[in-house]
Amino acid sequence: MKLAILSRNRHSYSTSRLKAAAQARGHRVLVLDTLRFSIGLEHHDPDLFYGGKRLSHYDAVIPRIGASITFYGLAVLRQFEQMGVYCANESIALSRSRDKLRSMQILSRYDVGIPATAFVRQKSDVLPAIRRLGGAPVVIKVLEGTQGVGVILAETEKMAEAIIETLQSARQNVLLQKFIQESRGRDIRAIVVGDRVVAAMRRKAVGDEFRSNVHRGGTTEPVILDQEYERTAIRASQIMGLRIAGVDMLESDTGPQVMEINSSPGLEGIERATGIDVADAILEDIEQRVLFPDVDLHHRLRLTAGFGVSEFTVHNMPGLENKKLRDTHLAEENIHVMSITRHDAVIPNPRGDEEVHPGDTLLCYGQLSSLRALMPEKPKRRKKNGRKNITDPGIGK
Ligand SMILES: Nc1ncnc2c1ncn2[C@@H]1O[C@H](COP(=O)(O)OP(=O)(O)O)[C@@H](O)[C@H]1O
Ligand SMILES: [Mg+2]
């Protein structure tokens, strides 16, 4: 394979390790400076130039895009995608992970623990939000901070209000987060590659610092994750759409709480702490996946008028419940069930003899007119025990 590592610093630990791992596996690899690319767009022909010359063919790209050049780096990565080159992490997933609020919004829908988080704009909304999080102390974060910069612990409500006001007046968007006291100064960093955790460490802050980032002087130790932490790290990366991720989790009394998912995780800390060759695991994953560059399914499907994808949960649907797929009206109407989600497990590409259970979530592809008939009424939000819950969808068929 011919590989490119997009990196501004060819001598950094992570870049050199990835390069060495690629070479050790017999690949050609070049480190290319993300900012030296230019993008060319012409009818039917997305193109890339490097140092003024048209870029030759590459099989795969490993993005190592620093926070300070996210915008340009993402544009370059997208261009590789448009040209059909496999990217070790997709641009869309990378851009999701760069924004802490966006990450939490995506994760909050799924069965992955996160610290309760709030985002407000009006001054008058700050105090009620803090109270909903359980009161001070509370953590305040700028949305695109890294390495612990822009993460502040406010001990009192008054302090929190003052900090938020100051940051907002400096045009910074900030989120508020419940302070997980029992995990103070400690967190877990798990490196997920593909669908497994390849290495994990615990980071501990020094002195009375509450942030455990290595850049804030935090120390590291290897850990073997228990199942719940491992599952959470893998799920979080999958939900974000990342194949390579550093998942940061707080160790709360109620289990793992994902704080952040890094799409270009540093390799130095984790390899030194665990002695595991993470770079090699990344290269192995790329070898496995290189023939499958990302297909933006929704986009492709939109090009076929009248067809689409929809998902629904089976509930009071006698036409479906406890029947084999081939005996349901789905088959008759030529609706293809792409996957069934049952509890935590996903059954991909289910066969005709697979039985549909109440509570299953079906991901379907078919004619929109047929799918429409299946869709349940929109669930209503209703106050329950002082909290808003989504009630069970009442389903027509
Ligand atoms: N809600 C929280 N409760 C307790 N500690 C936290 C919380 N959020 C962050 N921290 C601590 O602060 C550190 C930095 O926060 P994080 O959101 O990962 O920002 P960064 O992107 O700057 O690393 C974490 O590694 C953790 O030690
Ligand atoms: Mg972090």
PDB file of N, CA, C and O in Angstrom, residues 48-92:
ATOM      1  N   LEU A  48      -6.297  17.075  -5.730  1.00  0.00           N
ATOM      2  CA  LEU A  48      -5.470  17.607  -4.649  1.00  0.00           C
ATOM      3  C   LEU A  48      -4.070  17.895  -5.179  1.00  0.00           C
ATOM      4  O   LEU A  48      -3.539  17.147  -5.996  1.00  0.00           O
ATOM      5  N   PHE A  49      -3.509  18.976  -4.687  1.00  0.00           N
ATOM      6  CA  PHE A  49      -2.141  19.337  -5.058  1.00  0.00           C
ATOM      7  C   PHE A  49      -1.324  19.434  -3.783  1.00  0.00           C
ATOM      8  O   PHE A  49      -1.828  19.831  -2.732  1.00  0.00           O
ATOM      9  N   TYR A  50      -0.056  19.029  -3.909  1.00  0.00           N
ATOM     10  CA  TYR A  50       0.806  19.116  -2.728  1.00  0.00           C
ATOM     11  C   TYR A  50       2.080  19.839  -3.147  1.00  0.00           C
ATOM     12  O   TYR A  50       2.739  19.437  -4.116  1.00  0.00           O
ATOM     13  N   GLY A  51       2.365  20.919  -2.432  1.00  0.00           N
ATOM     14  CA  GLY A  51       3.538  21.717  -2.793  1.00  0.00           C
ATOM     15  C   GLY A  51       3.467  22.159  -4.247  1.00  0.00           C
ATOM     16  O   GLY A  51       4.483  22.231  -4.938  1.00  0.00           O
ATOM     17  N   GLY A  52       2.247  22.427  -4.735  1.00  0.00           N
ATOM     18  CA  GLY A  52       2.081  22.946  -6.099  1.00  0.00           C
ATOM     19  C   GLY A  52       1.934  21.861  -7.161  1.00  0.00           C
ATOM     20  O   GLY A  52       1.547  22.148  -8.290  1.00  0.00           O
ATOM     21  N   LYS A  53       2.236  20.613  -6.834  1.00  0.00           N
ATOM     22  CA  LYS A  53       2.147  19.534  -7.848  1.00  0.00           C
ATOM     23  C   LYS A  53       0.936  18.648  -7.585  1.00  0.00           C
ATOM     24  O   LYS A  53       0.571  18.420  -6.432  1.00  0.00           O
ATOM     25  N   ARG A  54       0.377  18.111  -8.691  1.00  0.00           N
ATOM     26  CA  ARG A  54      -0.757  17.201  -8.528  1.00  0.00           C
ATOM     27  C   ARG A  54      -0.313  15.993  -7.709  1.00  0.00           C
ATOM     28  O   ARG A  54       0.751  15.436  -7.944  1.00  0.00           O
ATOM     29  N   LEU A  55      -1.148  15.606  -6.756  1.00  0.00           N
ATOM     30  CA  LEU A  55      -0.798  14.503  -5.856  1.00  0.00           C
ATOM     31  C   LEU A  55      -0.939  13.173  -6.587  1.00  0.00           C
ATOM     32  O   LEU A  55      -1.900  12.953  -7.306  1.00  0.00           O
ATOM     33  N   SER A  56       0.033  12.290  -6.366  1.00  0.00           N
ATOM     34  CA  SER A  56      -0.053  10.953  -6.993  1.00  0.00           C
ATOM     35  C   SER A  56      -1.050  10.088  -6.221  1.00  0.00           C
ATOM     36  O   SER A  56      -1.623  10.512  -5.222  1.00  0.00           O
ATOM     37  N   HIS A  57      -1.216   8.860  -6.658  1.00  0.00           N
ATOM     38  CA  HIS A  57      -2.221   7.984  -6.038  1.00  0.00           C
ATOM     39  C   HIS A  57      -1.807   7.515  -4.640  1.00  0.00           C
ATOM     40  O   HIS A  57      -0.674   7.121  -4.425  1.00  0.00           O
ATOM     41  N   TYR A  58      -2.762   7.550  -3.726  1.00  0.00           N
ATOM     42  CA  TYR A  58      -2.552   6.965  -2.398  1.00  0.00           C
ATOM     43  C   TYR A  58      -3.678   5.987  -2.117  1.00  0.00           C
ATOM     44  O   TYR A  58      -4.807   6.181  -2.562  1.00  0.00           O
ATOM     45  N   ASP A  59      -3.350   4.924  -1.368  1.00  0.00           N
ATOM     46  CA  ASP A  59      -4.383   3.950  -1.013  1.00  0.00           C
ATOM     47  C   ASP A  59      -5.106   4.348   0.267  1.00  0.00           C
ATOM     48  O   ASP A  59      -6.281   4.051   0.444  1.00  0.00           O
ATOM     49  N   ALA A  60      -4.367   4.974   1.171  1.00  0.00           N
ATOM     50  CA  ALA A  60      -4.991   5.306   2.460  1.00  0.00           C
ATOM     51  C   ALA A  60      -4.315   6.509   3.093  1.00  0.00           C
ATOM     52  O   ALA A  60      -3.155   6.814   2.803  1.00  0.00           O
ATOM     53  N   VAL A  61      -5.089   7.171   3.941  1.00  0.00           N
ATOM     54  CA  VAL A  61      -4.611   8.381   4.616  1.00  0.00           C
ATOM     55  C   VAL A  61      -4.843   8.232   6.117  1.00  0.00           C
ATOM     56  O   VAL A  61      -5.912   7.779   6.537  1.00  0.00           O
ATOM     57  N   ILE A  62      -3.834   8.584   6.886  1.00  0.00           N
ATOM     58  CA  ILE A  62      -4.012   8.612   8.347  1.00  0.00           C
ATOM     59  C   ILE A  62      -3.999  10.075   8.779  1.00  0.00           C
ATOM     60  O   ILE A  62      -2.967  10.735   8.698  1.00  0.00           O
ATOM     61  N   PRO A  63      -5.155  10.608   9.190  1.00  0.00           N
ATOM     62  CA  PRO A  63      -5.156  12.011   9.590  1.00  0.00           C
ATOM     63  C   PRO A  63      -4.637  12.180  11.017  1.00  0.00           C
ATOM     64  O   PRO A  63      -5.058  11.459  11.919  1.00  0.00           O
ATOM     65  N   ARG A  64      -3.714  13.094  11.190  1.00  0.00           N
ATOM     66  CA  ARG A  64      -3.263  13.493  12.529  1.00  0.00           C
ATOM     67  C   ARG A  64      -3.415  15.003  12.529  1.00  0.00           C
ATOM     68  O   ARG A  64      -2.448  15.728  12.294  1.00  0.00           O
ATOM     69  N   ILE A  65      -4.636  15.440  12.744  1.00  0.00           N
ATOM     70  CA  ILE A  65      -4.934  16.858  12.542  1.00  0.00           C
ATOM     71  C   ILE A  65      -5.070  17.558  13.880  1.00  0.00           C
ATOM     72  O   ILE A  65      -5.949  17.220  14.674  1.00  0.00           O
ATOM     73  N   GLY A  66      -4.175  18.484  14.126  1.00  0.00           N
ATOM     74  CA  GLY A  66      -4.185  19.209  15.405  1.00  0.00           C
ATOM     75  C   GLY A  66      -5.386  20.140  15.498  1.00  0.00           C
ATOM     76  O   GLY A  66      -5.946  20.565  14.483  1.00  0.00           O
ATOM     77  N   ALA A  67      -5.756  20.454  16.744  1.00  0.00           N
ATOM     78  CA  ALA A  67      -6.947  21.275  16.980  1.00  0.00           C
ATOM     79  C   ALA A  67      -6.831  22.648  16.313  1.00  0.00           C
ATOM     80  O   ALA A  67      -7.831  23.211  15.877  1.00  0.00           O
ATOM     81  N   SER A  68      -5.611  23.166  16.193  1.00  0.00           N
ATOM     82  CA  SER A  68      -5.468  24.528  15.677  1.00  0.00           C
ATOM     83  C   SER A  68      -5.715  24.600  14.169  1.00  0.00           C
ATOM     84  O   SER A  68      -5.909  25.682  13.624  1.00  0.00           O
ATOM     85  N   ILE A  69      -5.677  23.457  13.472  1.00  0.00           N
ATOM     86  CA  ILE A  69      -5.915  23.518  12.022  1.00  0.00           C
ATOM     87  C   ILE A  69      -7.098  22.640  11.624  1.00  0.00           C
ATOM     88  O   ILE A  69      -7.164  22.134  10.504  1.00  0.00           O
ATOM     89  N   THR A  70      -8.044  22.499  12.534  1.00  0.00           N
ATOM     90  CA  THR A  70      -9.185  21.618  12.269  1.00  0.00           C
ATOM     91  C   THR A  70      -9.872  21.957  10.949  1.00  0.00           C
ATOM     92  O   THR A  70     -10.141  21.074  10.138  1.00  0.00           O
ATOM     93  N   PHE A  71     -10.134  23.223  10.720  1.00  0.00           N
ATOM     94  CA  PHE A  71     -10.935  23.590   9.547  1.00  0.00           C
ATOM     95  C   PHE A  71     -10.249  23.180   8.241  1.00  0.00           C
ATOM     96  O   PHE A  71     -10.823  22.487   7.405  1.00  0.00           O
ATOM     97  N   TYR A  72      -8.982  23.579   8.107  1.00  0.00           N
ATOM     98  CA  TYR A  72      -8.273  23.261   6.863  1.00  0.00           C
ATOM     99  C   TYR A  72      -8.031  21.757   6.754  1.00  0.00           C
ATOM    100  O   TYR A  72      -8.198  21.149   5.688  1.00  0.00           O
ATOM    101  N   GLY A  73      -7.657  21.161   7.883  1.00  0.00           N
ATOM    102  CA  GLY A  73      -7.385  19.721   7.904  1.00  0.00           C
ATOM    103  C   GLY A  73      -8.600  18.914   7.474  1.00  0.00           C
ATOM    104  O   GLY A  73      -8.494  17.960   6.691  1.00  0.00           O
ATOM    105  N   LEU A  74      -9.764  19.321   7.928  1.00  0.00           N
ATOM    106  CA  LEU A  74     -10.990  18.613   7.553  1.00  0.00           C
ATOM    107  C   LEU A  74     -11.283  18.770   6.068  1.00  0.00           C
ATOM    108  O   LEU A  74     -11.723  17.834   5.408  1.00  0.00           O
ATOM    109  N   ALA A  75     -11.000  19.952   5.549  1.00  0.00           N
ATOM    110  CA  ALA A  75     -11.244  20.185   4.119  1.00  0.00           C
ATOM    111  C   ALA A  75     -10.347  19.267   3.283  1.00  0.00           C
ATOM    112  O   ALA A  75     -10.784  18.677   2.291  1.00  0.00           O
ATOM    113  N   VAL A  76      -9.093  19.129   3.699  1.00  0.00           N
ATOM    114  CA  VAL A  76      -8.157  18.265   2.963  1.00  0.00           C
ATOM    115  C   VAL A  76      -8.616  16.804   3.051  1.00  0.00           C
ATOM    116  O   VAL A  76      -8.654  16.088   2.063  1.00  0.00           O
ATOM    117  N   LEU A  77      -9.007  16.410   4.247  1.00  0.00           N
ATOM    118  CA  LEU A  77      -9.448  15.030   4.447  1.00  0.00           C
ATOM    119  C   LEU A  77     -10.697  14.721   3.610  1.00  0.00           C
ATOM    120  O   LEU A  77     -10.804  13.670   2.978  1.00  0.00           O
ATOM    121  N   ARG A  78     -11.624  15.674   3.587  1.00  0.00           N
ATOM    122  CA  ARG A  78     -12.835  15.493   2.777  1.00  0.00           C
ATOM    123  C   ARG A  78     -12.481  15.321   1.311  1.00  0.00           C
ATOM    124  O   ARG A  78     -13.096  14.547   0.595  1.00  0.00           O
ATOM    125  N   GLN A  79     -11.452  16.043   0.894  1.00  0.00           N
ATOM    126  CA  GLN A  79     -11.061  15.945  -0.509  1.00  0.00           C
ATOM    127  C   GLN A  79     -10.545  14.536  -0.824  1.00  0.00           C
ATOM    128  O   GLN A  79     -10.885  13.965  -1.853  1.00  0.00           O
ATOM    129  N   PHE A  80      -9.748  13.983   0.080  1.00  0.00           N
ATOM    130  CA  PHE A  80      -9.303  12.590  -0.111  1.00  0.00           C
ATOM    131  C   PHE A  80     -10.525  11.678  -0.212  1.00  0.00           C
ATOM    132  O   PHE A  80     -10.566  10.779  -1.049  1.00  0.00           O
ATOM    133  N   GLU A  81     -11.504  11.919   0.630  1.00  0.00           N
ATOM    134  CA  GLU A  81     -12.715  11.079   0.596  1.00  0.00           C
ATOM    135  C   GLU A  81     -13.428  11.196  -0.747  1.00  0.00           C
ATOM    136  O   GLU A  81     -13.855  10.201  -1.321  1.00  0.00           O
ATOM    137  N   GLN A  82     -13.533  12.428  -1.239  1.00  0.00           N
ATOM    138  CA  GLN A  82     -14.197  12.630  -2.536  1.00  0.00           C
ATOM    139  C   GLN A  82     -13.456  11.902  -3.643  1.00  0.00           C
ATOM    140  O   GLN A  82     -14.040  11.501  -4.635  1.00  0.00           O
ATOM    141  N   MET A  83     -12.140  11.743  -3.462  1.00  0.00           N
ATOM    142  CA  MET A  83     -11.328  11.069  -4.473  1.00  0.00           C
ATOM    143  C   MET A  83     -11.319   9.555  -4.270  1.00  0.00           C
ATOM    144  O   MET A  83     -10.611   8.835  -4.976  1.00  0.00           O
ATOM    145  N   GLY A  84     -12.090   9.088  -3.280  1.00  0.00           N
ATOM    146  CA  GLY A  84     -12.227   7.645  -3.064  1.00  0.00           C
ATOM    147  C   GLY A  84     -11.078   7.014  -2.290  1.00  0.00           C
ATOM    148  O   GLY A  84     -10.918   5.796  -2.294  1.00  0.00           O
ATOM    149  N   VAL A  85     -10.269   7.833  -1.619  1.00  0.00           N
ATOM    150  CA  VAL A  85      -9.140   7.289  -0.851  1.00  0.00           C
ATOM    151  C   VAL A  85      -9.620   6.926   0.555  1.00  0.00           C
ATOM    152  O   VAL A  85     -10.356   7.700   1.182  1.00  0.00           O
ATOM    153  N   TYR A  86      -9.211   5.779   1.042  1.00  0.00           N
ATOM    154  CA  TYR A  86      -9.615   5.352   2.383  1.00  0.00           C
ATOM    155  C   TYR A  86      -8.977   6.261   3.441  1.00  0.00           C
ATOM    156  O   TYR A  86      -7.772   6.512   3.413  1.00  0.00           O
ATOM    157  N   CYS A  87      -9.785   6.722   4.379  1.00  0.00           N
ATOM    158  CA  CYS A  87      -9.258   7.553   5.467  1.00  0.00           C
ATOM    159  C   CYS A  87      -9.442   6.799   6.787  1.00  0.00           C
ATOM    160  O   CYS A  87     -10.540   6.310   7.062  1.00  0.00           O
ATOM    161  N   ALA A  88      -8.362   6.720   7.559  1.00  0.00           N
ATOM    162  CA  ALA A  88      -8.388   5.912   8.784  1.00  0.00           C
ATOM    163  C   ALA A  88      -9.488   6.392   9.739  1.00  0.00           C
ATOM    164  O   ALA A  88     -10.068   5.596  10.472  1.00  0.00           O
ATOM    165  N   ASN A  89      -9.754   7.677   9.746  1.00  0.00           N
ATOM    166  CA  ASN A  89     -10.932   8.230  10.418  1.00  0.00           C
ATOM    167  C   ASN A  89     -11.639   9.144   9.425  1.00  0.00           C
ATOM    168  O   ASN A  89     -10.980   9.917   8.719  1.00  0.00           O
ATOM    169  N   GLU A  90     -12.947   9.048   9.371  1.00  0.00           N
ATOM    170  CA  GLU A  90     -13.716   9.875   8.434  1.00  0.00           C
ATOM    171  C   GLU A  90     -13.755  11.328   8.872  1.00  0.00           C
ATOM    172  O   GLU A  90     -13.814  11.620  10.064  1.00  0.00           O
ATOM    173  N   SER A  91     -13.834  12.220   7.890  1.00  0.00           N
ATOM    174  CA  SER A  91     -13.857  13.646   8.222  1.00  0.00           C
ATOM    175  C   SER A  91     -15.078  14.001   9.071  1.00  0.00           C
ATOM    176  O   SER A  91     -14.980  14.785  10.014  1.00  0.00           O
ATOM    177  N   ILE A  92     -16.216  13.416   8.772  1.00  0.00           N
ATOM    178  CA  ILE A  92     -17.429  13.791   9.504  1.00  0.00           C
ATOM    179  C   ILE A  92     -17.317  13.370  10.969  1.00  0.00           C
ATOM    180  O   ILE A  92     -17.684  14.118  11.878  1.00  0.00           O
TER     181      ILE A  92
END
